[in-house]
Structure formats: C-alpha cells, structure tokens
Amino acid sequence: AQKITQTQPGMFVQEKEAVTLDCTYDTSDQSYGLFWYKQPSSGEMIFLIYQGSYDEQNATEGRYSLNFQKARKSANLVISASQLGDSAMYFCAMREGRGNQFYFGTGTSLTVIP
Amino acid sequence: EAGVTQSPTHLIKTRGQQATLRCSPISGHTSVYWYQQALGLGLQFLLWYDEGEERNRGNFPPRFSGRQFPNYSSELNVNALELEDSALYLCASSQWAQYFGPGTRLLVL
C-alpha cells in the first residue's frame, strides 16, 4: 500500500481564492509527522508546514494551514488567498516515528489563474 | 544559518561515464537523503545516510552509490551512466523536517 496518496494530479484556482490539496496517509505508528513541500519550476523543494500526530490543533503558517483529520488519515493543505506565485508542484510527505524514513506523495500541480 | 548546498548545479555527461554529486547538510544535521526526480515526475528515494552509515536505499541498481563523510557531507556516485539517469538529483538533510538543497541537474547524452 502507498504510504502517501495524492489523488489530484493537477488543480486550478482563481487568484485570491482558497484551494485545498488532498493528502491521505497510511501508517500503523502512533507517532508520525506530516509535511507539505512546494516545488516551483526552479526545482528547489521548499518546506511549508508540519503537523505532528499528537498535535491537537491544526498547523498554520501564514496563508498555509493543514487540515488534519487523524481518524480519516488525511492531511490536506489549504492555501488561502491564492497568489500567482503559488503556482507550483506540492508534495505531501510523512515521517514515521520509528525512524527517519520519509515517504513522499506523487505531487499535485497547482496553477493559479489571474 | 546556511541551508543545504549541492554541487555542481548542472552536470553534462555521456553514456557510460561516471558522475559525482556532492551535498553539504545544514550544520548540526546528521542525516542526508538523496532523491532522483525525472522530468515531470515525483521524487524517487535513492539513499539515506546517518552518522556516516547507509541506513536505507531505494529501488535503484548498485551503480548508484554514495557515502557520508565525518563532517556529514555526502557524495552520490552514479557509474556507467545511462540516458535515463538524466534527472534532477535532490539532497536533503534532516533533524525532523527535511530541508532540501537546490539540486543538481544531470544530463546524460
């Protein structure tokens, strides 16, 4: 089974609108971390936001928030007030508590339309 | 605080040659990860080093190898290059989150 699943290969959003990028994960660990990364066309992977499995509050970082639903094993990224510079690939990732192994999803390509 | 650095930024080789890619982690990070990203595709996990030891490797042939030095910098070696090795090679270091370098774009002709 895939550890991280991103079911949206591509998404479009109007500038200034909010958009949700889906991510589901699979683990039997109680302790794990969930991450989102942004990869613009330049290629560099930029760390956006982190959610720990024991965190009760959803993580927020500026316009980014992580909608964490533990029972459903989902960790969706919400980008509010989309900007043209948000156009990029977005990757969801998980680190399991037992070690430092990371698992990445296949990514979602987001295009912000002016 | 300096981020993860990688060199070279671009590398052009011909089929059959060897390529060496280098990575310096963030100061204090002992884990280094290597990923291959072919054009338009996701990240494929290559290798993970921690404290000088190889901890795990992805589903790649043995001609992909590497090492980690005492200062935690790392080297990825690709022998007998094939055309399909053309890709962006990303290095990341980690204490908890992974922080990535800018990558090395390898082109095999």
Short mmCIF file of C-alpha atoms in Angstrom, two decimals:
data_model
loop_
_atom_site.label_atom_id
_atom_site.label_comp_id
_atom_site.label_asym_id
_atom_site.label_seq_id
_atom_site.Cartn_x
_atom_site.Cartn_y
_atom_site.Cartn_z
CA ALA A 1 0.00 0.00 0.00
CA GLN A 2 1.11 3.54 -0.71
CA LYS A 3 2.25 5.41 2.37
CA ILE A 4 1.20 8.78 0.95
CA THR A 5 -1.54 9.27 -1.62
CA GLN A 6 -2.23 12.47 -3.50
CA THR A 7 -5.16 11.92 -5.82
CA GLN A 8 -5.15 15.26 -7.62
CA PRO A 9 -2.51 15.37 -10.36
CA GLY A 10 -3.50 18.92 -11.26
CA MET A 11 -5.58 21.69 -9.74
CA PHE A 12 -6.60 25.15 -10.88
CA VAL A 13 -7.63 28.03 -8.64
CA GLN A 14 -8.60 31.61 -9.27
CA GLU A 15 -6.29 34.23 -7.82
CA LYS A 16 -7.37 35.32 -4.30
CA GLU A 17 -9.48 32.18 -3.83
CA ALA A 18 -8.70 29.37 -1.38
CA VAL A 19 -7.72 25.90 -2.53
CA THR A 20 -7.42 22.53 -0.79
CA LEU A 21 -4.85 19.94 -1.85
CA ASP A 22 -5.66 16.43 -0.69
CA CYS A 23 -3.34 14.01 1.04
CA THR A 24 -4.06 10.71 2.74
CA TYR A 25 -1.52 8.58 4.53
CA ASP A 26 -1.09 5.06 5.77
CA THR A 27 0.80 4.13 8.90
CA SER A 28 0.38 1.91 11.92
CA ASP A 29 2.66 4.09 14.04
CA GLN A 30 1.16 6.24 16.76
CA SER A 31 3.89 8.83 16.41
CA TYR A 32 4.50 10.37 13.00
CA GLY A 33 4.90 13.69 11.28
CA LEU A 34 3.22 15.08 8.20
CA PHE A 35 4.79 17.67 5.94
CA TRP A 36 3.99 19.69 2.87
CA TYR A 37 6.54 20.94 0.39
CA LYS A 38 6.30 23.33 -2.54
CA GLN A 39 8.39 22.85 -5.66
CA PRO A 40 8.34 25.78 -8.09
CA SER A 41 9.62 25.39 -11.62
CA SER A 42 13.14 26.21 -10.39
CA GLY A 43 13.20 22.74 -8.82
CA GLU A 44 14.01 23.55 -5.22
CA MET A 45 11.82 21.87 -2.61
CA ILE A 46 10.54 24.36 -0.05
CA PHE A 47 9.29 23.18 3.33
CA LEU A 48 5.89 24.74 4.04
CA ILE A 49 4.22 23.25 7.08
CA TYR A 50 4.41 20.44 9.60
CA GLN A 51 1.81 18.56 11.66
CA GLY A 52 2.68 16.11 14.40
CA SER A 53 0.42 13.15 15.05
CA TYR A 54 -0.12 14.22 18.65
CA ASP A 55 -0.85 17.85 17.82
CA GLU A 56 -4.45 18.64 18.62
CA GLN A 57 -4.54 21.91 16.75
CA ASN A 58 -4.24 22.13 13.00
CA ALA A 59 -0.93 23.64 11.96
CA THR A 60 -0.91 27.07 10.34
CA GLU A 61 1.86 29.03 8.68
CA GLY A 62 0.73 32.30 7.18
CA ARG A 63 -1.60 31.51 4.30
CA TYR A 64 -0.99 27.78 4.68
CA SER A 65 -2.96 25.57 7.01
CA LEU A 66 -3.06 21.83 7.39
CA ASN A 67 -6.48 20.24 7.84
CA PHE A 68 -5.53 17.22 9.95
CA GLN A 69 -8.17 14.52 10.33
CA LYS A 70 -6.47 11.72 12.20
CA ALA A 71 -9.31 9.21 12.12
CA ARG A 72 -9.56 9.57 8.35
CA LYS A 73 -5.78 9.65 7.98
CA SER A 74 -5.89 12.79 5.93
CA ALA A 75 -3.66 15.84 6.00
CA ASN A 76 -4.97 18.28 3.44
CA LEU A 77 -3.17 21.53 2.69
CA VAL A 78 -5.29 24.65 2.49
CA ILE A 79 -3.89 27.71 0.77
CA SER A 80 -5.90 30.83 1.39
CA ALA A 81 -5.97 33.92 -0.84
CA SER A 82 -4.04 32.24 -3.67
CA GLN A 83 -1.35 34.23 -5.40
CA LEU A 84 0.22 33.76 -8.83
CA GLY A 85 3.45 32.75 -7.09
CA ASP A 86 1.67 29.79 -5.55
CA SER A 87 1.70 28.04 -8.93
CA ALA A 88 3.95 25.04 -8.32
CA MET A 89 4.04 21.34 -7.52
CA TYR A 90 3.02 20.45 -3.99
CA PHE A 91 4.18 17.31 -2.25
CA CYS A 92 2.80 15.73 0.89
CA ALA A 93 5.22 13.69 2.98
CA MET A 94 5.27 11.60 6.13
CA ARG A 95 7.93 10.63 8.60
CA GLU A 96 7.14 7.60 10.70
CA GLY A 97 8.08 7.66 14.34
CA ARG A 98 10.25 4.56 14.23
CA GLY A 99 12.98 6.12 12.21
CA ASN A 100 13.97 8.83 9.83
CA GLN A 101 12.46 7.29 6.72
CA PHE A 102 10.42 9.77 4.76
CA TYR A 103 7.68 8.97 2.27
CA PHE A 104 6.56 11.39 -0.41
CA GLY A 105 3.40 11.50 -2.46
CA THR A 106 3.33 11.88 -6.21
CA GLY A 107 2.51 15.56 -6.01
CA THR A 108 -0.22 17.93 -7.14
CA SER A 109 0.41 20.59 -9.75
CA LEU A 110 -1.34 23.82 -8.77
CA THR A 111 -1.98 26.56 -11.29
CA VAL A 112 -3.25 29.92 -10.10
CA ILE A 113 -5.27 31.73 -12.75
CA PRO A 114 -5.24 35.54 -12.79
CA GLU B 1 22.05 29.64 9.13
CA ALA B 2 23.32 28.24 5.84
CA GLY B 3 21.00 25.86 4.05
CA VAL B 4 21.74 22.64 2.28
CA THR B 5 24.19 23.14 -0.56
CA GLN B 6 24.75 20.96 -3.59
CA SER B 7 27.36 20.97 -6.31
CA PRO B 8 27.54 21.16 -9.19
CA THR B 9 24.27 22.82 -10.18
CA HIS B 10 24.45 21.30 -13.64
CA LEU B 11 26.37 18.32 -14.97
CA ILE B 12 26.58 17.01 -18.50
CA LYS B 13 27.99 13.54 -19.10
CA THR B 14 27.94 10.97 -21.84
CA ARG B 15 26.60 7.45 -21.58
CA GLY B 16 28.97 5.12 -19.76
CA GLN B 17 30.74 7.84 -17.81
CA GLN B 18 30.64 8.33 -14.07
CA ALA B 19 29.06 11.26 -12.21
CA THR B 20 29.81 12.52 -8.72
CA LEU B 21 27.35 14.80 -6.95
CA ARG B 22 28.05 16.49 -3.64
CA CYS B 23 25.90 17.69 -0.78
CA SER B 24 26.59 19.62 2.41
CA PRO B 25 23.87 19.45 5.06
CA ILE B 26 22.67 22.13 7.40
CA SER B 27 25.03 22.49 10.33
CA GLY B 28 24.04 20.08 13.09
CA HIS B 29 22.10 17.74 10.82
CA THR B 30 23.50 14.23 10.69
CA SER B 31 21.05 12.67 8.23
CA VAL B 32 21.37 13.14 4.48
CA TYR B 33 18.93 11.85 1.90
CA TRP B 34 19.28 11.62 -1.87
CA TYR B 35 16.37 11.64 -4.30
CA GLN B 36 16.08 11.36 -8.04
CA GLN B 37 13.40 13.34 -9.83
CA ALA B 38 12.96 12.69 -13.52
CA LEU B 39 11.36 15.48 -15.54
CA GLY B 40 7.72 15.96 -14.61
CA LEU B 41 7.72 13.12 -12.09
CA GLY B 42 7.78 12.76 -8.33
CA LEU B 43 10.69 12.09 -6.01
CA GLN B 44 12.24 8.66 -6.04
CA PHE B 45 14.13 7.83 -2.86
CA LEU B 46 17.73 6.84 -3.55
CA LEU B 47 19.79 6.72 -0.38
CA TRP B 48 19.74 7.72 3.27
CA TYR B 49 22.87 8.28 5.34
CA ASP B 50 23.06 8.96 9.03
CA GLU B 51 26.14 9.25 11.22
CA GLY B 52 28.31 8.03 8.37
CA GLU B 53 26.32 4.87 7.75
CA GLU B 54 24.00 3.93 4.92
CA ARG B 55 20.63 3.40 6.63
CA ASN B 56 18.44 2.60 3.65
CA ARG B 57 18.44 2.61 -0.11
CA GLY B 58 15.67 2.79 -2.63
CA ASN B 59 14.99 0.51 -5.57
CA PHE B 60 17.98 1.54 -7.66
CA PRO B 61 20.75 -0.59 -9.17
CA PRO B 62 24.13 -0.88 -7.40
CA ARG B 63 25.74 1.55 -9.82
CA PHE B 64 24.09 4.23 -7.67
CA SER B 65 26.21 4.51 -4.56
CA GLY B 66 27.38 7.08 -2.12
CA ARG B 67 28.97 7.83 1.16
CA GLN B 68 28.83 10.21 4.05
CA PHE B 69 31.92 11.86 5.40
CA PRO B 70 32.82 12.58 9.06
CA ASN B 71 31.62 16.17 8.63
CA TYR B 72 28.24 14.72 7.47
CA SER B 73 28.60 15.95 3.90
CA SER B 74 27.75 13.36 1.33
CA GLU B 75 28.60 12.23 -2.14
CA LEU B 76 26.42 10.41 -4.65
CA ASN B 77 28.19 8.43 -7.36
CA VAL B 78 26.50 7.13 -10.45
CA ASN B 79 28.57 4.72 -12.51
CA ALA B 80 28.04 3.57 -16.10
CA LEU B 81 25.64 6.39 -16.79
CA GLU B 82 22.57 5.64 -18.87
CA LEU B 83 20.35 8.07 -20.74
CA GLU B 84 17.51 7.52 -18.27
CA ASP B 85 19.71 8.75 -15.41
CA SER B 86 19.08 12.27 -16.69
CA ALA B 87 17.20 13.92 -13.85
CA LEU B 88 17.26 16.42 -11.03
CA TYR B 89 19.08 14.96 -8.04
CA LEU B 90 17.98 16.44 -4.76
CA CYS B 91 19.77 16.18 -1.46
CA ALA B 92 18.05 16.86 1.85
CA SER B 93 19.25 16.99 5.42
CA SER B 94 17.09 16.40 8.43
CA GLN B 95 16.69 16.63 12.12
CA TRP B 96 12.93 16.42 11.94
CA ALA B 97 11.71 18.06 8.73
CA GLN B 98 13.71 17.51 5.57
CA TYR B 99 15.37 20.59 4.15
CA PHE B 100 16.40 20.40 0.53
CA GLY B 101 19.25 21.78 -1.47
CA PRO B 102 18.80 23.39 -4.88
CA GLY B 103 19.57 20.16 -6.69
CA THR B 104 21.95 19.02 -9.39
CA ARG B 105 20.58 18.69 -12.90
CA LEU B 106 22.32 15.77 -14.57
CA LEU B 107 22.06 15.39 -18.31
CA VAL B 108 23.35 12.21 -19.91
CA LEU B 109 23.94 12.39 -23.66
#
